[in-house]
Coordinates of C-alpha atoms and ligand atoms in Angstrom, one line a residue:
M966 CA 135.0 153.1 97.3
R967 CA 132.4 155.7 98.2
F968 CA 131.0 153.7 101.1
R969 CA 134.5 153.3 102.6
L970 CA 135.0 157.0 102.4
R971 CA 131.7 157.7 104.1
V972 CA 132.4 155.3 107.0
S973 CA 135.8 156.7 107.6
Q974 CA 134.3 160.2 107.7
L975 CA 131.9 159.2 110.5
H976 CA 132.7 160.4 114.0
G977 CA 133.6 157.6 116.4
S978 CA 130.8 158.3 118.9
V979 CA 128.1 158.3 116.1
L980 CA 129.4 154.9 115.1
Q981 CA 129.1 153.7 118.7
L982 CA 125.5 155.0 119.0
L983 CA 124.6 153.2 115.8
L984 CA 126.0 150.0 117.1
L985 CA 124.2 150.3 120.4
L986 CA 120.9 150.9 118.6
L987 CA 121.5 147.8 116.4
M988 CA 122.2 145.7 119.4
L989 CA 119.1 146.9 121.2
L990 CA 117.0 146.1 118.1
L991 CA 118.5 142.6 117.9
A992 CA 117.8 142.0 121.6
V993 CA 114.2 142.9 121.1
V994 CA 113.9 140.6 118.2
V995 CA 115.5 137.7 120.0
Q996 CA 113.3 138.2 123.1
A997 CA 110.2 138.3 120.9
Q998 CA 111.2 135.0 119.4
Q999 CA 112.0 133.4 122.7
A1000 CA 108.9 134.6 124.5
P1001 CA 107.0 131.5 125.7
T1002 CA 104.0 131.2 123.5
K1003 CA 101.1 130.2 125.7
T1004 CA 100.3 126.8 124.3
R1005 CA 98.0 124.4 126.0
T1006 CA 96.9 120.9 125.3
D1007 CA 93.3 120.7 124.2
P1008 CA 91.5 120.0 127.5
T1009 CA 89.4 117.1 126.2
E1010 CA 92.4 115.4 124.8
A1011 CA 94.4 116.0 128.0
A1012 CA 91.6 114.5 130.0
A1013 CA 91.4 111.5 127.6
L1014 CA 95.1 110.9 127.8
N1015 CA 95.0 111.0 131.6
A1016 CA 92.1 108.5 131.7
V1017 CA 93.8 106.2 129.2
F1018 CA 97.0 106.2 131.2
G1019 CA 95.1 105.7 134.4
R1020 CA 93.3 102.7 133.0
L1021 CA 96.5 101.1 131.6
G1022 CA 98.5 101.9 134.7
Q1023 CA 101.0 104.2 132.9
T1024 CA 102.8 107.3 134.1
A1025 CA 104.6 109.7 131.8
A1026 CA 108.3 109.4 131.4
T1027 CA 110.2 112.3 133.1
S1028 CA 110.9 113.9 129.8
W1029 CA 107.3 115.1 129.5
N1030 CA 104.3 115.9 131.8
I1031 CA 101.2 114.0 132.4
S1032 CA 100.1 115.8 135.6
G1033 CA 100.7 119.3 134.1
D1034 CA 100.4 120.1 130.4
P1035 CA 101.0 116.8 128.5
C1036 CA 102.2 118.6 125.4
S1037 CA 105.5 119.6 126.9
G1038 CA 109.1 118.6 126.8
A1039 CA 109.8 115.6 124.5
A1040 CA 106.2 115.6 123.4
T1041 CA 106.8 118.9 121.5
D1042 CA 110.6 118.9 120.8
S1043 CA 112.4 116.9 118.1
T1044 CA 112.5 113.7 120.0
D1045 CA 111.6 110.8 117.7
I1046 CA 108.7 108.7 119.0
D1047 CA 109.4 105.7 116.9
N1048 CA 113.1 105.3 117.1
D1049 CA 113.8 106.3 120.7
A1050 CA 113.3 103.4 123.0
T1051 CA 113.6 105.5 126.2
F1052 CA 110.7 107.7 125.1
N1053 CA 108.0 105.3 126.2
P1054 CA 105.2 105.6 127.0
A1055 CA 105.2 108.6 124.7
I1056 CA 103.1 111.2 122.9
K1057 CA 103.8 113.8 120.3
C1058 CA 101.7 117.0 119.8
D1059 CA 100.9 119.4 117.0
C1060 CA 100.8 122.9 118.6
T1061 CA 100.0 124.9 115.5
D1062 CA 96.2 125.2 116.1
R1063 CA 94.6 128.6 116.7
N1064 CA 97.7 130.7 116.1
N1065 CA 100.0 128.3 117.9
T1066 CA 98.0 128.4 121.1
V1067 CA 96.4 125.0 121.2
C1068 CA 98.1 121.6 121.1
H1069 CA 96.6 118.4 119.8
I1070 CA 97.9 114.9 120.7
T1071 CA 98.9 113.3 117.3
K1072 CA 100.9 110.3 118.4
L1073 CA 100.6 107.8 121.2
K1074 CA 103.0 105.0 122.0
I1075 CA 102.7 102.5 124.8
Y1076 CA 105.0 99.8 123.6
S1077 CA 106.0 96.6 125.3
R1078 CA 105.0 97.7 128.8
D1079 CA 103.2 94.5 129.9
V1080 CA 99.9 96.5 129.9
N1081 CA 96.9 94.4 130.5
G1082 CA 93.2 95.2 130.2
V1083 CA 90.9 96.3 127.4
I1084 CA 91.5 99.1 125.0
P1085 CA 90.1 102.2 126.9
Q1086 CA 87.0 104.0 125.7
E1087 CA 88.6 107.3 126.3
L1088 CA 90.9 106.7 123.4
R1089 CA 87.9 107.8 121.4
N1090 CA 88.5 111.5 122.3
L1091 CA 92.0 111.5 120.9
T1092 CA 90.6 112.3 117.6
R1093 CA 93.7 113.9 116.1
L1094 CA 95.9 110.7 116.4
T1095 CA 97.8 109.9 113.3
Y1096 CA 100.0 107.2 115.1
L1097 CA 99.0 104.7 117.7
N1098 CA 101.5 102.0 118.8
L1099 CA 100.1 99.6 121.5
S1100 CA 102.1 96.6 120.3
Q1101 CA 103.7 94.0 122.6
N1102 CA 101.4 94.2 125.6
V1103 CA 98.7 92.0 127.0
L1104 CA 95.6 93.9 125.8
T1105 CA 92.4 91.7 125.9
G1106 CA 88.9 92.0 124.6
Q1107 CA 87.9 93.4 121.2
I1108 CA 89.2 96.3 119.1
P1109 CA 86.3 98.7 119.7
S1110 CA 84.3 99.9 116.7
F1111 CA 84.8 103.5 117.7
I1112 CA 88.4 103.1 116.4
G1113 CA 86.9 103.9 113.0
E1114 CA 86.2 107.4 114.2
L1115 CA 89.9 108.2 114.5
T1116 CA 90.1 109.1 110.8
A1117 CA 93.4 111.0 110.9
M1118 CA 95.1 107.7 111.7
Q1119 CA 98.1 106.8 109.4
H1120 CA 100.0 104.2 111.4
M1121 CA 98.2 101.9 113.8
T1122 CA 99.4 98.7 115.5
F1123 CA 97.9 96.4 118.0
G1124 CA 100.5 93.6 117.2
I1125 CA 101.5 91.0 119.8
N1126 CA 98.6 91.3 122.3
A1127 CA 95.8 89.0 123.4
L1128 CA 93.0 90.7 121.6
S1129 CA 90.0 88.6 120.4
G1130 CA 86.7 88.9 118.6
P1131 CA 86.2 90.1 115.0
I1132 CA 88.2 92.7 113.2
P1133 CA 85.7 95.7 113.3
K1134 CA 84.5 96.7 109.8
E1135 CA 84.7 100.3 110.9
L1136 CA 88.5 100.1 110.4
G1137 CA 87.6 100.6 106.8
N1138 CA 86.8 104.2 107.6
L1139 CA 90.4 105.0 108.4
T1140 CA 91.2 105.9 104.8
N1141 CA 94.4 107.7 105.6
L1142 CA 96.0 104.5 107.0
T1143 CA 99.3 103.5 105.4
S1144 CA 100.2 100.9 108.0
L1145 CA 98.1 98.5 110.1
G1146 CA 99.4 95.9 112.5
L1147 CA 97.2 93.2 113.9
S1148 CA 99.7 90.3 114.0
S1149 CA 99.9 87.8 116.9
N1150 CA 96.5 88.1 118.5
S1151 CA 93.6 85.7 118.8
F1152 CA 91.0 87.4 116.6
S1153 CA 88.3 85.3 114.9
G1154 CA 86.3 85.5 111.7
S1155 CA 87.4 86.8 108.3
L1156 CA 88.9 90.0 107.0
P1157 CA 86.0 92.6 106.6
S1158 CA 85.6 93.6 103.0
E1159 CA 85.5 97.2 104.2
L1160 CA 89.3 97.1 104.6
G1161 CA 89.4 97.3 100.8
N1162 CA 88.6 101.0 101.3
L1163 CA 92.0 101.6 102.8
A1164 CA 93.4 102.8 99.4
K1165 CA 96.6 104.3 100.9
L1166 CA 97.5 101.1 102.8
E1167 CA 101.1 100.0 102.1
Q1168 CA 101.8 97.7 105.0
L1169 CA 99.4 95.1 106.5
Y1170 CA 100.6 92.8 109.2
I1171 CA 98.1 90.0 110.0
D1172 CA 100.3 87.0 110.6
S1173 CA 99.3 84.6 113.4
A1174 CA 96.1 86.7 114.0
G1175 CA 93.5 83.8 114.2
L1176 CA 91.8 84.9 111.0
S1177 CA 90.1 82.6 108.5
G1178 CA 88.1 82.7 105.3
P1179 CA 89.0 84.0 101.9
L1180 CA 90.8 87.2 101.1
P1181 CA 88.0 89.8 100.2
A1182 CA 87.6 90.7 96.6
S1183 CA 87.6 94.3 97.6
F1184 CA 91.3 94.0 98.4
S1185 CA 91.9 94.4 94.7
K1186 CA 91.8 98.1 95.4
L1187 CA 94.8 98.0 97.7
T1188 CA 97.2 98.7 94.8
K1189 CA 99.7 100.6 97.0
M1190 CA 100.4 97.5 99.1
K1191 CA 104.1 96.9 99.6
T1192 CA 104.2 94.5 102.6
L1193 CA 101.8 91.8 103.5
W1194 CA 102.5 89.4 106.3
A1195 CA 99.6 87.0 106.4
S1196 CA 101.2 83.7 107.5
D1197 CA 99.8 81.3 110.1
N1198 CA 96.1 82.0 109.8
D1199 CA 93.4 79.8 108.2
F1200 CA 92.8 81.7 105.0
T1201 CA 91.0 79.6 102.4
G1202 CA 90.2 79.8 98.7
Q1203 CA 92.7 80.6 96.0
I1204 CA 95.3 83.3 96.3
P1205 CA 93.5 86.0 94.4
D1206 CA 94.7 87.2 91.0
Y1207 CA 94.8 90.8 92.1
I1208 CA 97.8 90.2 94.3
G1209 CA 99.8 90.5 91.0
S1210 CA 98.7 94.1 90.6
W1211 CA 99.8 95.2 94.0
N1212 CA 103.1 96.9 94.6
L1213 CA 104.6 94.2 96.8
T1214 CA 108.1 93.9 98.0
E1215 CA 107.4 91.5 100.8
L1216 CA 104.8 88.7 100.8
R1217 CA 104.3 86.1 103.6
F1218 CA 101.6 83.5 103.0
Q1219 CA 102.9 80.4 104.7
G1220 CA 100.7 78.1 106.9
N1221 CA 97.3 78.9 105.6
S1222 CA 94.7 76.7 103.9
F1223 CA 94.9 78.2 100.4
Q1224 CA 94.1 76.1 97.3
G1225 CA 96.3 75.9 94.3
P1226 CA 97.2 76.6 91.7
L1227 CA 99.2 79.8 92.4
P1228 CA 97.8 82.7 90.4
A1229 CA 99.7 83.3 87.2
T1230 CA 99.8 87.0 88.0
L1231 CA 102.2 86.3 90.8
S1232 CA 105.0 86.4 88.3
N1233 CA 104.4 90.2 87.8
L1234 CA 105.7 90.9 91.3
V1235 CA 109.3 91.5 90.1
Q1236 CA 110.0 94.0 92.9
L1237 CA 109.7 91.3 95.6
T1238 CA 112.6 91.1 97.9
S1239 CA 111.0 88.5 100.1
L1240 CA 108.5 85.8 99.2
R1241 CA 107.3 83.1 101.6
I1242 CA 104.5 80.8 100.4
G1243 CA 103.8 77.3 101.7
D1244 CA 101.4 74.5 101.9
I1245 CA 99.1 75.3 99.0
E1246 CA 96.7 72.4 98.6
N1247 CA 96.5 71.1 95.1
G1248 CA 99.5 73.4 94.2
S1249 CA 101.3 70.6 92.4
S1250 CA 100.3 72.0 89.1
S1251 CA 102.4 75.0 89.9
S1252 CA 105.8 75.3 88.2
L1253 CA 108.8 77.2 89.4
A1254 CA 109.2 79.4 86.4
F1255 CA 106.9 82.1 87.9
I1256 CA 109.9 83.4 90.0
S1257 CA 112.0 83.9 86.8
N1258 CA 111.8 87.7 86.8
M1259 CA 111.8 88.2 90.6
T1260 CA 115.5 88.8 90.5
S1261 CA 115.5 91.2 93.5
L1262 CA 114.6 88.4 95.8
S1263 CA 116.7 88.1 99.0
T1264 CA 114.5 85.5 100.7
L1265 CA 112.6 82.8 98.8
I1266 CA 110.7 80.2 100.7
L1267 CA 108.3 77.9 98.9
L1268 CA 107.5 75.1 101.2
C1269 CA 105.1 72.1 101.2
R1270 CA 105.0 70.3 104.5
I1271 CA 101.6 68.9 105.4
L1272 CA 98.9 68.9 102.8
R1273 CA 98.1 66.6 100.0
N1274 CA 99.0 67.5 96.4
C1275 CA 100.9 70.6 97.4
R1276 CA 104.2 69.9 95.8
I1277 CA 105.7 72.0 93.1
S1278 CA 107.0 69.7 90.4
D1279 CA 109.6 71.4 88.3
S1280 CA 113.3 71.4 87.4
L1281 CA 115.7 73.9 89.0
A1282 CA 116.9 74.5 85.5
S1283 CA 113.7 76.3 84.7
V1284 CA 115.0 79.4 86.5
D1285 CA 118.2 81.2 85.7
F1286 CA 119.6 81.7 89.2
S1287 CA 122.6 83.6 88.0
K1288 CA 120.4 86.7 87.9
F1289 CA 119.4 86.5 91.6
A1290 CA 122.4 88.5 92.8
N1291 CA 120.8 89.4 96.2
L1292 CA 119.5 85.9 97.1
T1293 CA 120.6 85.0 100.7
L1294 CA 118.1 82.3 101.6
L1295 CA 116.5 79.7 99.3
D1296 CA 114.2 77.1 100.8
L1297 CA 112.3 74.8 98.5
S1298 CA 112.1 71.9 100.9
F1299 CA 109.4 69.2 100.6
N1300 CA 108.5 69.8 97.0
N1301 CA 109.2 67.7 93.9
I1302 CA 112.1 69.7 92.5
T1303 CA 114.0 67.7 89.9
G1304 CA 117.1 68.1 87.8
Q1305 CA 120.7 68.9 88.9
L1306 CA 122.0 71.5 91.3
P1307 CA 123.0 74.4 89.0
Q1308 CA 126.6 75.6 89.6
N1309 CA 125.5 79.3 89.2
L1310 CA 123.1 78.9 92.1
L1311 CA 125.7 77.6 94.5
N1312 CA 128.1 80.3 93.3
L1313 CA 125.8 83.3 94.2
N1314 CA 127.9 85.7 96.2
L1315 CA 125.3 86.5 98.9
L1316 CA 123.7 83.1 99.2
N1317 CA 124.0 81.9 102.8
S1318 CA 121.4 79.2 103.2
I1319 CA 120.0 76.7 100.8
F1320 CA 117.4 74.2 101.9
L1321 CA 116.4 71.6 99.2
G1322 CA 115.7 68.6 101.4
N1323 CA 113.0 66.1 100.4
N1324 CA 112.9 66.8 96.7
S1325 CA 113.9 64.7 93.6
L1326 CA 117.2 66.2 92.7
T1327 CA 119.6 64.1 90.7
G1328 CA 123.2 64.3 89.5
S1329 CA 126.2 65.2 91.6
I1330 CA 126.8 68.3 93.8
P1331 CA 129.0 71.0 92.0
N1332 CA 132.6 71.1 93.1
S1333 CA 132.7 74.8 93.9
K1334 CA 130.4 77.1 95.9
G1335 CA 130.4 80.7 97.1
S1336 CA 132.2 81.4 100.3
S1337 CA 129.1 82.9 102.0
L1338 CA 127.2 79.6 101.5
T1339 CA 127.5 77.8 104.9
N1340 CA 124.1 76.3 105.6
L1341 CA 123.1 73.6 103.1
D1342 CA 120.5 70.8 103.3
F1343 CA 120.2 68.4 100.3
S1344 CA 118.9 65.5 102.4
Y1345 CA 116.3 63.1 101.0
N1346 CA 117.0 63.5 97.3
Q1347 CA 118.5 61.3 94.6
L1348 CA 121.9 63.0 94.4
S1349 CA 124.8 60.8 93.5
G1350 CA 128.6 60.8 92.7
N1351 CA 131.3 61.8 95.0
F1352 CA 131.0 64.3 97.8
P1353 CA 132.2 67.8 96.8
T1354 CA 135.7 68.7 98.0
W1355 CA 134.3 71.7 100.0
A1356 CA 132.2 69.2 102.1
S1357 CA 135.1 69.2 104.6
D1358 CA 135.2 73.0 105.0
K1359 CA 135.1 74.2 108.6
N1360 CA 132.0 76.0 109.9
L1361 CA 129.7 74.3 107.5
Q1362 CA 126.1 73.1 108.3
L1363 CA 125.7 70.4 105.7
N1364 CA 123.0 67.7 105.5
L1365 CA 123.5 65.1 102.8
V1366 CA 121.7 62.1 104.3
A1367 CA 119.5 59.8 102.3
N1368 CA 121.0 60.3 98.9
N1369 CA 122.9 57.9 96.6
F1370 CA 126.4 59.2 97.0
V1371 CA 129.4 57.0 96.4
V1372 CA 130.9 56.2 99.8
N1373 CA 134.4 54.9 99.4
A1374 CA 138.0 55.3 100.6
S1375 CA 138.6 58.2 98.2
N1376 CA 136.2 60.5 100.0
N1377 CA 136.0 58.9 103.4
S1378 CA 138.5 61.5 104.7
I1379 CA 136.0 64.2 103.8
L1380 CA 133.2 62.5 105.6
P1381 CA 132.2 62.5 109.2
S1382 CA 132.3 58.8 110.1
G1383 CA 129.1 57.0 109.8
L1384 CA 127.6 59.1 107.1
G1385 CA 127.7 56.2 104.7
C1386 CA 125.1 54.4 106.8
L1387 CA 122.7 57.2 106.0
Q1388 CA 122.8 56.9 102.3
R1389 CA 120.0 55.1 100.5
N1390 CA 120.8 51.5 99.5
T1391 CA 123.6 51.2 101.9
P1392 CA 123.3 48.3 104.2
C1393 CA 124.6 49.2 107.6
F1394 CA 125.3 46.8 110.4
L1395 CA 124.5 47.6 113.9
G1396 CA 127.4 47.2 116.2
S1397 CA 130.1 47.7 113.6
P1398 CA 130.9 51.4 113.7
Q1399 CA 133.2 52.6 110.9
Ligands
NAG1925 C1 106.2 119.8 133.8 O1 105.4 120.8 134.5 C2 106.0 121.5 135.5 C3 105.0 122.4 136.1 O2 104.1 122.9 135.2 C4 107.1 122.4 134.8 O3 107.8 123.1 135.8 C5 108.1 121.4 134.1 O4 109.1 122.1 133.4 C6 107.4 120.5 133.1 N1 108.3 119.5 132.5 C7 108.5 119.4 131.2 C8 109.4 118.4 130.8 O5 107.9 120.2 130.4
NAG1926 C1 106.2 100.6 117.9 O1 107.2 101.1 118.7 C2 108.4 100.4 118.8 C3 109.3 101.0 119.8 O2 109.5 102.4 119.5 C4 109.0 100.3 117.4 O3 110.2 99.5 117.5 C5 108.0 99.7 116.5 O4 108.5 99.7 115.2 C6 106.7 100.5 116.5 N1 105.7 99.8 115.6 C7 105.2 100.4 114.6 C8 104.3 99.6 113.8 O5 105.4 101.6 114.4
NAG1927 C1 95.9 135.0 114.5 O1 96.8 135.9 114.4 C2 96.5 136.9 113.4 C3 97.7 137.9 113.3 O2 98.2 138.2 114.6 C4 95.2 137.6 113.8 O3 94.9 138.6 112.8 C5 94.2 136.6 113.9 O4 92.9 137.2 114.3 C6 94.5 135.5 114.8 N1 93.5 134.5 114.8 C7 93.0 133.9 115.9 C8 92.0 132.9 115.7 O5 93.3 134.3 117.0
NAG1928 C1 85.1 112.8 125.6 O1 85.1 114.1 125.8 C2 83.8 114.7 126.1 C3 84.0 116.2 126.2 O2 85.0 116.5 127.0 C4 83.3 114.1 127.4 O3 82.0 114.6 127.7 C5 83.2 112.6 127.2 O4 82.9 112.0 128.4 C6 84.6 112.0 126.7 N1 84.4 110.6 126.3 C7 85.1 109.6 126.9 C8 84.8 108.3 126.4 O5 85.9 109.9 127.8
NAG1929 C1 94.0 112.5 105.3 O1 95.2 112.9 104.6 C2 95.0 114.0 103.7 C3 96.2 114.2 103.0 O2 97.4 114.2 103.8 C4 94.6 115.3 104.6 O3 94.4 116.4 103.8 C5 93.4 114.9 105.4 O4 93.1 116.0 106.3 C6 93.5 113.7 106.2 N1 92.3 113.3 106.8 C7 92.1 113.4 108.1 C8 90.7 113.0 108.6 O5 93.0 113.7 108.9
NAG1930 C1 82.2 103.8 109.3 O1 82.0 102.5 108.9 C2 80.8 101.9 109.2 C3 80.8 100.5 108.8 O2 81.6 100.2 107.7 C4 79.7 102.7 108.5 O3 78.4 102.1 108.7 C5 79.7 104.1 109.0 O4 78.8 104.9 108.3 C6 81.1 104.7 108.9 N1 81.2 106.0 109.6 C7 81.6 107.1 109.0 C8 81.6 108.3 109.9 O5 82.0 107.1 107.9
NAG1931 C1 105.4 101.2 93.9 O1 106.5 101.3 94.7 C2 107.6 102.1 94.2 C3 108.8 102.0 95.1 O2 108.7 101.0 96.0 C4 107.0 103.5 94.0 O3 108.0 104.3 93.4 C5 105.8 103.5 93.2 O4 105.3 104.8 93.1 C6 104.8 102.6 93.8 N1 103.6 102.5 92.9 C7 102.4 102.6 93.4 C8 101.3 102.4 92.3 O5 102.1 102.8 94.5
NAG1932 C1 92.4 68.7 94.5 O1 92.6 68.0 93.3 C2 91.9 66.8 93.3 C3 92.3 66.1 92.0 O2 92.4 67.0 90.9 C4 90.4 67.0 93.3 O3 89.7 65.8 93.3 C5 90.1 67.8 94.6 O4 88.7 68.1 94.7 C6 90.9 69.0 94.7 N1 90.8 69.6 96.0 C7 90.3 70.8 96.2 C8 90.1 71.2 97.7 O5 90.0 71.5 95.3
NAG1933 C1 109.9 87.7 82.3 O1 110.1 88.9 81.5 C2 110.3 88.6 80.2 C3 110.7 89.9 79.5 O2 109.8 90.9 79.9 C4 109.0 88.0 79.6 O3 109.1 87.8 78.3 C5 108.6 86.8 80.4 O4 107.4 86.3 80.0 C6 108.6 87.0 81.9 N1 108.5 85.7 82.6 C7 107.6 85.5 83.5 C8 107.6 84.2 84.1 O5 106.8 86.3 83.8
NAG1934 C1 120.6 94.0 95.0 O1 120.6 95.0 96.1 C2 121.2 96.2 95.7 C3 121.2 97.0 97.0 O2 120.0 97.0 97.6 C4 120.5 96.9 94.6 O3 121.1 98.1 94.3 C5 120.5 95.9 93.4 O4 119.8 96.5 92.3 C6 119.9 94.6 93.8 N1 120.1 93.6 92.7 C7 119.1 93.0 92.1 C8 119.4 92.0 91.0 O5 117.9 93.2 92.4
NAG1935 C1 107.7 64.5 90.6 O1 108.0 64.9 89.3 C2 108.2 63.9 88.4 C3 108.7 64.5 87.1 O2 107.9 65.6 86.8 C4 106.9 63.1 88.2 O3 107.2 62.0 87.3 C5 106.5 62.5 89.6 O4 105.3 61.9 89.5 C6 106.5 63.6 90.6 N1 106.3 63.1 92.0 C7 105.4 63.6 92.8 C8 105.3 62.9 94.2 O5 104.7 64.6 92.6
NAG1936 C1 111.0 63.2 103.4 O1 111.4 62.1 102.7 C2 111.5 60.9 103.4 C3 112.1 59.9 102.5 O2 111.5 59.9 101.2 C4 110.0 60.5 103.8 O3 110.1 59.4 104.6 C5 109.5 61.7 104.6 O4 108.1 61.4 104.9 C6 109.6 63.0 103.9 N1 109.1 64.0 104.7 C7 108.2 64.8 104.4 C8 107.7 65.8 105.4 O5 107.7 64.8 103.3

């Protein structure tokens, strides 16, 4: 009330003067905020970046400068280096040093640019890097040991290149690493035990990397590990017990030379959404029950293709599949899985593919299945009885060869002609097509 009174009492011109003053004040503030702060890329880092780009035949995208000040444009604005495919090659900078006057290069990406040559020495001077993405190129030679000096590093990938030689033990100095990608290269030798010092590591991609030997005991310290892709190397020895105390959601171990049996601790990994293990020599003493509590699984692949004594001998009934609501792919081919096909397995809502070929399944195939389930392989088992009515559904990939099904007039209409010939114990006569 009092305020209103006072305002109304003010003379018009005084009010105008006050407004003018207010606007002037605002303008000064805005100008002060917009005034270009004199930031410059650290000269050593700018020179290093130029040298790296020169050696790898790269030029900056138009959204930022390589000839002028590299920490400009997209390198300092909100452009996302990891999810913007057009921002490549790319850097990001942190310009807060010395009262916002000096920029440091913190991220570098040269992704899928057909870059060939060795990893440039000058990279050594980009000491503030937290992110280095050189994946999908044709880099050759070794990972230099100086890489262990870039101790701010958090995400680093050299995946899908032509790198060779040993994994440098100096990588173990990068104790802030949470993600390391070395997949699809031609390295040699074993994993250095120093990598066990990477206590913050959550993702390790080392599939198809040319590595061999046992997994180091020091890896027991990697308790934060969520994702390990280690398929298609020549890892030996037993899968270590400590795996069971990691925090894994994804584990890929196919195509190595591991010895069985599988560690009992594996059953602790109840957060797993994807598990792929295969070809465990002498793994036949392993049962299936260890997956019982891994009910978050979306992908489960337990394969035995090549080696002696690698088959898992167990009944499907030892697992209650009704709890596996998110299962989309189940592949237990080439084992010695026995018993009947559980109805609750085929009825899983999200299950899309089930591969149980080359096992010892018996009984008949359940007469109903979930509508998502369109890719099924039950070949080379001891299944019997009539074909299920859904066998004639459209858009179905179904392999039932080499079983003991009844093949007669009652289910001939369901069958593709000639399938009867492929059943066990069915004499077929060449030259008399059905
Ligand atoms: C690149 O540098 C030039 C000259 O310094 C400048 O005019 C231009 O705005 C810069 N480009 C970007 C994207 O910062
Ligand atoms: C590397 O960059 C590409 C393209 O931005 C991205 O798809 C990929 O996830 C990156 N890799 C890593 C490990 O950050
Ligand atoms: C940073 O700015 C503050 C406040 O303007 C000043 O007191 C200080 O000396 C500056 N530091 C450097 C390193 O320039
Ligand atoms: C790193 O920077 C220093 C100082 O600018 C320079 O003397 C040295 O040659 C650089 N090293 C490489 C490998 O470029
Ligand atoms: C490692 O990370 C911690 C925590 O984020 C940080 O304080 C430290 O400075 C980092 N180390 C390096 C060398 O950047
Ligand atoms: C880095 O690692 C190597 C080998 O593991 C070690 O000899 C060296 O002292 C480490 N360097 C630093 C700076 O910690
Ligand atoms: C394990 O992962 C979950 C989520 O994935 C996280 O909440 C938890 O803190 C992690 N535990 C450890 C020891 O890293
Ligand atoms: C596999 O098991 C067989 C029989 O138990 C044994 O003779 C053989 O040494 C085992 N192989 C390996 C590599 O442990
Ligand atoms: C699954 O969890 C139950 C309840 O915690 C436990 O009794 C059982 O031993 C677990 N099974 C496996 C194979 O770990
Ligand atoms: C299936 O996935 C959904 C969504 O990710 C999740 O909320 C649910 O808990 C999962 N179910 C099981 C059994 O893990
Ligand atoms: C498959 O399992 C059955 C029953 O456990 C066993 O009798 C048979 O010897 C096993 N066959 C192979 C090849 O392991
Ligand atoms: C699959 O089973 C068939 C018939 O028993 C056998 O001939 C074939 O060798 C098996 N394949 C593999 C890879 O075990």
